[in-house]
Tab-separated table of C-alpha atoms in Angstrom:
chain	number	residue	atom	x	y	z
A	1	UNK	CA	-37.443	65.399	89.900
A	2	UNK	CA	-35.209	63.343	87.063
A	3	UNK	CA	-36.360	63.371	84.036
A	4	UNK	CA	-37.018	58.913	82.947
A	5	UNK	CA	-35.207	57.606	79.619
A	6	UNK	CA	-36.246	54.628	79.636
A	7	UNK	CA	-38.482	53.918	77.290
A	8	UNK	CA	-39.787	50.084	76.689
A	9	UNK	CA	-41.521	48.676	73.309
A	10	UNK	CA	-44.112	45.724	72.603
A	11	UNK	CA	-42.010	42.761	72.232
A	12	UNK	CA	-44.148	42.083	68.190
A	13	UNK	CA	-42.655	38.126	68.926
A	14	UNK	CA	-44.662	38.135	71.935
A	15	UNK	CA	-47.215	39.390	71.310
A	16	UNK	CA	-47.656	37.086	68.451
A	17	UNK	CA	-47.446	33.399	70.572
A	18	UNK	CA	-49.295	35.140	73.443
A	19	UNK	CA	-52.302	36.131	70.480
A	20	UNK	CA	-54.485	33.010	71.303
A	21	UNK	CA	-58.009	33.673	68.363
A	22	UNK	CA	-56.952	37.928	68.929
A	23	UNK	CA	-56.524	40.046	66.154
A	24	UNK	CA	-52.708	42.649	65.953
A	25	UNK	CA	-54.212	45.618	63.957
A	26	UNK	CA	-51.306	47.024	62.038
A	27	UNK	CA	-51.978	50.963	61.570
A	28	UNK	CA	-50.063	53.299	59.382
A	29	UNK	CA	-48.642	56.231	60.067
A	30	UNK	CA	-46.939	58.307	57.436
A	31	UNK	CA	-45.132	60.847	60.038
A	32	UNK	CA	-44.021	61.737	63.647
A	33	UNK	CA	-47.217	63.679	64.825
A	34	UNK	CA	-49.669	60.733	63.381
A	35	UNK	CA	-47.170	57.859	64.917
A	36	UNK	CA	-47.586	59.753	68.427
A	37	UNK	CA	-51.239	60.392	68.083
A	38	UNK	CA	-52.329	56.549	67.636
A	39	UNK	CA	-49.612	56.051	70.385
A	40	UNK	CA	-51.607	57.968	72.544
A	41	UNK	CA	-55.146	57.437	71.210
A	42	UNK	CA	-54.580	53.694	72.280
A	43	UNK	CA	-53.481	54.161	75.034
A	44	UNK	CA	-56.486	56.851	76.301
A	45	UNK	CA	-58.983	53.788	74.840
A	46	UNK	CA	-56.969	51.271	76.854
A	47	UNK	CA	-57.771	53.677	79.855
A	48	UNK	CA	-61.477	53.762	79.652
A	49	UNK	CA	-61.624	50.506	78.316
A	50	UNK	CA	-62.422	50.578	75.070
A	51	UNK	CA	-59.812	48.387	73.149
A	52	UNK	CA	-62.459	45.067	72.418
A	53	UNK	CA	-60.710	42.013	73.592
A	54	UNK	CA	-60.473	40.361	69.806
A	55	UNK	CA	-57.803	42.852	69.666
A	56	UNK	CA	-54.574	41.437	70.678
A	57	UNK	CA	-51.946	44.357	69.841
A	58	UNK	CA	-51.068	47.141	67.573
A	59	UNK	CA	-48.370	47.580	65.088
A	60	UNK	CA	-47.255	51.772	63.740
A	61	UNK	CA	-47.180	50.387	60.208
A	62	UNK	CA	-44.944	52.233	57.596
A	63	UNK	CA	-45.578	51.797	54.220
A	64	UNK	CA	-44.187	52.289	50.417
A	65	UNK	CA	-47.386	54.173	49.689
A	66	UNK	CA	-46.813	56.320	52.416
A	67	UNK	CA	-43.237	57.398	51.848
A	68	UNK	CA	-44.325	57.974	48.866
A	69	UNK	CA	-47.165	60.372	49.291
A	70	UNK	CA	-44.784	62.182	51.838
A	71	UNK	CA	-42.380	62.612	48.937
A	72	UNK	CA	-45.986	64.253	46.298
A	73	UNK	CA	-45.195	60.390	44.916
A	74	UNK	CA	-46.904	58.190	43.960
A	75	UNK	CA	-46.398	54.388	45.309
A	76	UNK	CA	-44.833	53.092	41.213
A	77	UNK	CA	-41.265	52.481	42.280
A	78	UNK	CA	-40.140	55.955	43.219
A	79	UNK	CA	-38.686	54.783	46.973
A	80	UNK	CA	-35.457	53.966	47.664
A	81	UNK	CA	-33.894	52.222	50.490
A	82	UNK	CA	-32.956	55.181	52.294
A	83	UNK	CA	-36.343	56.746	52.376
A	84	UNK	CA	-37.619	53.978	53.648
A	85	UNK	CA	-35.438	54.084	56.261
A	86	UNK	CA	-35.554	57.357	56.845
A	87	UNK	CA	-39.199	56.952	57.777
A	88	UNK	CA	-38.271	54.241	59.877
A	89	UNK	CA	-36.255	55.840	61.716
A	90	UNK	CA	-38.955	58.952	62.344
A	91	UNK	CA	-41.875	56.721	63.351
A	92	UNK	CA	-39.201	54.785	66.035
A	93	UNK	CA	-38.411	58.985	67.433
A	94	UNK	CA	-41.341	59.793	68.041
A	95	UNK	CA	-42.560	56.722	69.350
A	96	UNK	CA	-39.804	56.279	71.397
A	97	UNK	CA	-40.334	60.363	72.377
A	98	UNK	CA	-44.537	59.733	73.279
A	99	UNK	CA	-43.348	56.540	75.183
A	100	UNK	CA	-40.707	58.818	77.926
A	101	UNK	CA	-43.983	61.188	77.783
A	102	UNK	CA	-46.576	59.134	79.079
A	103	UNK	CA	-44.493	56.673	80.612
A	104	UNK	CA	-45.643	53.128	78.547
A	105	UNK	CA	-44.464	51.672	76.533
A	106	UNK	CA	-43.986	52.153	72.743
A	107	UNK	CA	-45.780	49.491	70.022
A	108	UNK	CA	-43.673	47.258	67.052
A	109	UNK	CA	-43.118	48.957	64.181
A	110	UNK	CA	-43.359	46.960	60.951
A	111	UNK	CA	-41.250	48.515	57.659
A	112	UNK	CA	-42.384	47.686	53.564
A	113	UNK	CA	-39.559	47.323	52.043
A	114	UNK	CA	-41.185	46.406	48.730
A	115	UNK	CA	-38.983	43.943	46.573
A	116	UNK	CA	-35.886	44.575	49.098
A	117	UNK	CA	-33.898	47.158	46.456
A	118	UNK	CA	-32.458	45.394	44.383
A	119	UNK	CA	-33.224	41.590	43.887
A	120	UNK	CA	-29.747	40.133	44.984
A	121	UNK	CA	-29.779	38.928	48.453
A	122	UNK	CA	-27.036	40.929	49.251
A	123	UNK	CA	-29.541	43.904	49.150
A	124	UNK	CA	-32.057	42.213	51.053
A	125	UNK	CA	-29.480	41.753	53.434
A	126	UNK	CA	-28.955	44.928	53.890
A	127	UNK	CA	-32.429	46.523	54.031
A	128	UNK	CA	-33.470	44.079	56.881
A	129	UNK	CA	-30.522	44.859	58.688
A	130	UNK	CA	-31.193	48.934	58.320
A	131	UNK	CA	-35.062	48.676	58.831
A	132	UNK	CA	-34.079	46.407	61.782
A	133	UNK	CA	-31.415	48.865	63.701
A	134	UNK	CA	-33.919	51.365	63.011
A	135	UNK	CA	-36.553	50.073	65.563
A	136	UNK	CA	-38.748	47.616	62.868
A	137	UNK	CA	-39.974	44.380	64.414
A	138	UNK	CA	-41.282	43.328	61.216
A	139	UNK	CA	-40.204	43.870	57.483
A	140	UNK	CA	-42.213	42.505	54.556
A	141	UNK	CA	-41.110	41.900	51.509
A	142	UNK	CA	-42.636	40.748	48.175
A	143	UNK	CA	-42.470	38.607	44.302
A	144	UNK	CA	-43.199	41.480	42.313
A	145	UNK	CA	-40.955	42.085	39.552
A	146	UNK	CA	-38.304	44.373	41.170
A	147	UNK	CA	-39.030	47.170	37.859
A	148	UNK	CA	-42.265	48.819	37.038
A	149	UNK	CA	-43.314	47.582	40.236
A	150	UNK	CA	-46.942	49.275	41.989
A	151	UNK	CA	-48.708	49.660	45.311
A	152	UNK	CA	-50.237	46.271	45.001
A	153	UNK	CA	-54.077	47.442	44.884
A	154	UNK	CA	-53.249	49.504	41.294
A	155	UNK	CA	-53.046	47.896	38.020
A	156	UNK	CA	-49.370	48.825	37.929
A	157	UNK	CA	-47.444	51.115	36.518
A	158	UNK	CA	-48.357	51.174	33.093
A	159	UNK	CA	-51.781	51.334	33.149
A	160	UNK	CA	-52.370	47.486	32.659
A	161	UNK	CA	-50.780	44.358	35.268
A	162	UNK	CA	-48.595	43.116	36.790
A	163	UNK	CA	-45.292	41.225	36.670
A	164	UNK	CA	-43.886	39.192	39.584
A	165	UNK	CA	-41.151	36.642	39.749
A	166	UNK	CA	-41.099	33.133	40.238
A	167	UNK	CA	-41.943	31.266	43.768
A	168	UNK	CA	-39.012	29.584	43.560
A	169	UNK	CA	-36.633	33.285	42.723
A	170	UNK	CA	-38.714	34.687	45.495
A	171	UNK	CA	-37.236	32.150	47.972
A	172	UNK	CA	-34.251	32.218	47.112
A	173	UNK	CA	-33.279	35.451	46.524
A	174	UNK	CA	-35.177	38.014	49.137
A	175	UNK	CA	-37.111	35.158	51.850
A	176	UNK	CA	-34.215	33.204	52.641
A	177	UNK	CA	-32.465	36.038	53.450
A	178	UNK	CA	-34.098	38.033	55.015
A	179	UNK	CA	-35.551	35.494	57.292
A	180	UNK	CA	-31.806	34.019	57.435
A	181	UNK	CA	-31.484	37.556	58.501
A	182	UNK	CA	-34.374	37.079	60.875
A	183	UNK	CA	-33.342	33.976	63.151
A	184	UNK	CA	-30.182	35.383	64.311
A	185	UNK	CA	-32.066	38.646	65.667
A	186	UNK	CA	-33.906	38.388	68.843
A	187	UNK	CA	-37.310	40.389	68.003
A	188	UNK	CA	-37.864	40.252	63.936
A	189	UNK	CA	-40.203	38.993	62.078
A	190	UNK	CA	-40.577	38.223	58.200
A	191	UNK	CA	-44.006	39.123	56.153
A	192	UNK	CA	-43.686	37.423	52.606
A	193	UNK	CA	-46.558	38.851	50.801
A	194	UNK	CA	-47.676	37.698	46.957
A	195	UNK	CA	-49.040	40.298	44.650
A	196	UNK	CA	-50.259	36.644	42.455
A	197	UNK	CA	-54.233	37.366	42.785
A	198	UNK	CA	-53.970	39.863	39.797
A	199	UNK	CA	-51.658	38.246	37.650
A	200	UNK	CA	-52.458	34.674	38.172
A	201	UNK	CA	-55.319	33.999	40.599
A	202	UNK	CA	-56.034	33.127	43.963
A	203	UNK	CA	-55.132	29.448	43.887
A	204	UNK	CA	-51.754	30.226	42.447
A	205	UNK	CA	-51.602	33.365	45.298
A	206	UNK	CA	-51.965	30.697	48.164
A	207	UNK	CA	-49.944	28.200	47.048
A	208	UNK	CA	-47.655	30.697	46.990
A	209	UNK	CA	-47.703	32.065	50.583
A	210	UNK	CA	-47.632	27.854	51.860
A	211	UNK	CA	-44.598	27.529	49.956
A	212	UNK	CA	-43.528	30.773	51.688
A	213	UNK	CA	-44.653	29.355	54.764
A	214	UNK	CA	-42.758	26.575	54.478
A	215	UNK	CA	-39.454	28.455	53.995
A	216	UNK	CA	-39.534	29.597	57.362
A	217	UNK	CA	-41.447	33.123	56.419
A	218	UNK	CA	-43.655	34.386	59.315
A	219	UNK	CA	-46.675	35.654	58.674
A	220	UNK	CA	-48.336	35.794	54.795
A	221	UNK	CA	-49.807	38.035	52.437
A	222	UNK	CA	-51.566	37.973	50.256
A	223	UNK	CA	-52.213	41.005	48.295
A	224	UNK	CA	-55.741	41.822	46.912
A	225	UNK	CA	-58.222	39.134	46.879
A	226	UNK	CA	-61.230	40.290	44.392
A	227	UNK	CA	-64.760	39.364	46.597
A	228	UNK	CA	-65.198	38.128	49.635
A	229	UNK	CA	-65.203	34.752	48.618
A	230	UNK	CA	-61.016	35.051	47.194
A	231	UNK	CA	-61.174	36.735	50.959
A	232	UNK	CA	-62.376	33.818	53.048
A	233	UNK	CA	-60.402	31.346	51.158
A	234	UNK	CA	-57.305	33.015	51.887
A	235	UNK	CA	-57.966	32.970	55.344
A	236	UNK	CA	-59.205	29.262	55.225
A	237	UNK	CA	-56.898	27.696	53.221
A	238	UNK	CA	-53.516	29.147	55.502
A	239	UNK	CA	-54.847	28.588	59.063
A	240	UNK	CA	-53.266	25.350	59.306
A	241	UNK	CA	-49.629	26.602	58.165
A	242	UNK	CA	-47.441	27.577	61.049
A	243	UNK	CA	-47.484	30.875	59.896
A	244	UNK	CA	-50.052	34.324	60.867
A	245	UNK	CA	-52.294	35.623	57.822
A	246	UNK	CA	-53.096	38.930	57.080
A	247	UNK	CA	-55.628	40.725	55.555
A	248	UNK	CA	-54.549	44.671	53.425
A	249	UNK	CA	-57.721	46.741	54.148
A	250	UNK	CA	-57.800	49.545	52.133
A	251	UNK	CA	-60.654	51.746	52.523
A	252	UNK	CA	-62.271	53.123	49.012
A	253	UNK	CA	-59.786	50.290	47.184
A	254	UNK	CA	-61.445	48.828	43.906
A	255	UNK	CA	-59.507	45.231	44.657
A	256	UNK	CA	-60.438	43.949	48.183
A	257	UNK	CA	-64.366	44.315	50.286
A	258	UNK	CA	-63.363	46.579	53.343
A	259	UNK	CA	-63.700	44.650	56.158
A	260	UNK	CA	-63.491	45.837	59.351
A	261	UNK	CA	-61.074	45.143	62.184
A	262	UNK	CA	-64.186	42.827	64.069
A	263	UNK	CA	-64.952	41.632	60.203
A	264	UNK	CA	-61.310	40.366	59.666
A	265	UNK	CA	-61.555	38.453	62.811
A	266	UNK	CA	-64.434	36.720	62.612
A	267	UNK	CA	-63.117	35.787	59.196
A	268	UNK	CA	-59.908	33.798	60.492
A	269	UNK	CA	-56.881	36.357	60.023
A	270	UNK	CA	-54.684	36.847	62.686
A	271	UNK	CA	-53.646	40.096	61.485
A	272	UNK	CA	-55.085	43.115	59.236
A	273	UNK	CA	-53.806	45.566	57.722
A	274	UNK	CA	-54.971	49.663	57.641
A	275	UNK	CA	-52.092	51.391	55.901
A	276	UNK	CA	-53.520	54.491	54.260
A	277	UNK	CA	-57.174	55.390	56.025
A	278	UNK	CA	-55.297	58.022	57.970
A	279	UNK	CA	-53.692	59.780	55.052
A	280	UNK	CA	-56.967	59.703	53.310
A	281	UNK	CA	-58.263	61.448	55.740
A	282	UNK	CA	-56.527	64.149	57.212
A	283	UNK	CA	-56.468	64.571	53.325
A	284	UNK	CA	-60.459	65.602	52.992
A	285	UNK	CA	-59.805	68.422	55.505
A	286	UNK	CA	-56.824	69.233	53.717
A	287	UNK	CA	-58.081	69.666	50.894
A	288	UNK	CA	-61.566	71.799	52.784
A	289	UNK	CA	-58.606	74.009	54.892
A	290	UNK	CA	-57.062	75.063	51.550
A	291	UNK	CA	-59.967	75.709	50.114
A	292	UNK	CA	-61.485	78.247	52.314
A	293	UNK	CA	-57.917	79.347	53.506
A	294	UNK	CA	-57.450	80.396	49.515
A	295	UNK	CA	-61.041	81.501	48.750
A	296	UNK	CA	-60.378	84.346	51.712
A	297	UNK	CA	-62.510	82.742	54.068
A	298	UNK	CA	-62.364	81.378	57.571
A	299	UNK	CA	-60.759	77.479	58.394
A	300	UNK	CA	-63.283	77.558	61.246
A	301	UNK	CA	-66.318	77.538	58.271
A	302	UNK	CA	-64.681	74.600	56.830
A	303	UNK	CA	-63.390	72.487	59.961
A	304	UNK	CA	-65.165	70.956	63.132
A	305	UNK	CA	-65.521	74.111	65.640
A	306	UNK	CA	-62.325	74.866	68.077
A	307	UNK	CA	-60.962	78.053	68.898
A	308	UNK	CA	-58.043	78.542	67.994
A	309	UNK	CA	-56.305	78.046	71.172
A	310	UNK	CA	-57.098	74.867	71.327
A	311	UNK	CA	-56.433	73.725	68.339
A	312	UNK	CA	-53.040	75.213	68.551
A	313	UNK	CA	-53.094	73.753	72.809
A	314	UNK	CA	-54.213	70.613	72.205
A	315	UNK	CA	-51.555	69.347	69.425
A	316	UNK	CA	-48.589	71.020	71.506
A	317	UNK	CA	-49.480	68.485	74.173
A	318	UNK	CA	-49.914	65.578	71.820
A	319	UNK	CA	-45.761	66.890	70.382
A	320	UNK	CA	-44.722	67.050	73.978
A	321	UNK	CA	-44.395	70.623	74.058
A	322	UNK	CA	-44.277	70.883	78.196
A	323	UNK	CA	-42.499	67.812	78.061
A	324	UNK	CA	-39.960	69.488	76.571
A	325	UNK	CA	-39.616	72.110	78.546
A	326	UNK	CA	-39.680	69.838	81.512
A	327	UNK	CA	-36.283	69.262	80.349
A	328	UNK	CA	-35.135	72.064	79.335
A	329	UNK	CA	-36.098	73.579	82.740
A	330	UNK	CA	-34.956	70.670	84.495
A	331	UNK	CA	-30.816	70.728	82.800
A	332	UNK	CA	-30.875	74.563	82.883
A	333	UNK	CA	-31.818	75.341	86.540
């Protein structure tokens, strides 16, 4: 039987249009293996009828934090456009393979482009264009100052405070170019993020988000509300805009209260990003594994019991070993 190389990808625009009060989950994937695991798992849960009705779709999320971590760096301004392009390409390629393997559509890809890799509109346009060309269906751009920026849940690269540009500068130099490019595409949305909570407070951050919506942003992202009241006010005060409203959930963060997808949905958010949980959970298991091996112990004493063949075969099946063998056998027979 001739191999099928047709691969579909779910449309984020259609997903958003058909949301009907449900919640989109954007889940962080730091490499191709994680992307394939997520793809396979979602469809396995769907086949078992275990995807809750309040979930309206999924996104593979490429974050600056994950890209930096993959290179061994903190998310504190080290990442350049080329590294994020590579990350996007890896996730697109891996999910294409996964889609061809199980015959199910790949999900949309969302990409964090930080401050746009240059404050000039031309730099923003190039960044947006490159991520879109490589498969992104949303790009996320923020209002931190381009130098000395950091993860939204960190205090800043100097250990204190953050710097942001004005609402006018954000719209003029970053949002307008991104939105203008996206409007000429069939399948691209723009996420506008503000880090103003840490600098000017929640009231100012909400006002900025409203201005971003009026400028044409498709999705609003107020980073790091500090308590339940602030988090709820973001959902409540932005719900009447024409944009979707997202919450960023980082397990263990001291900045924003943790919310499960169900809790985020009940608060009124349209999208929830879970960017780092996969990294943190896999890191814990890596530490256990490395510790056991370095002590001369068996890895099976440190991690859940399984035979070596179960580990090896399970991962090989997920990563497409049989798929690759079938292709090679078909074209060399």
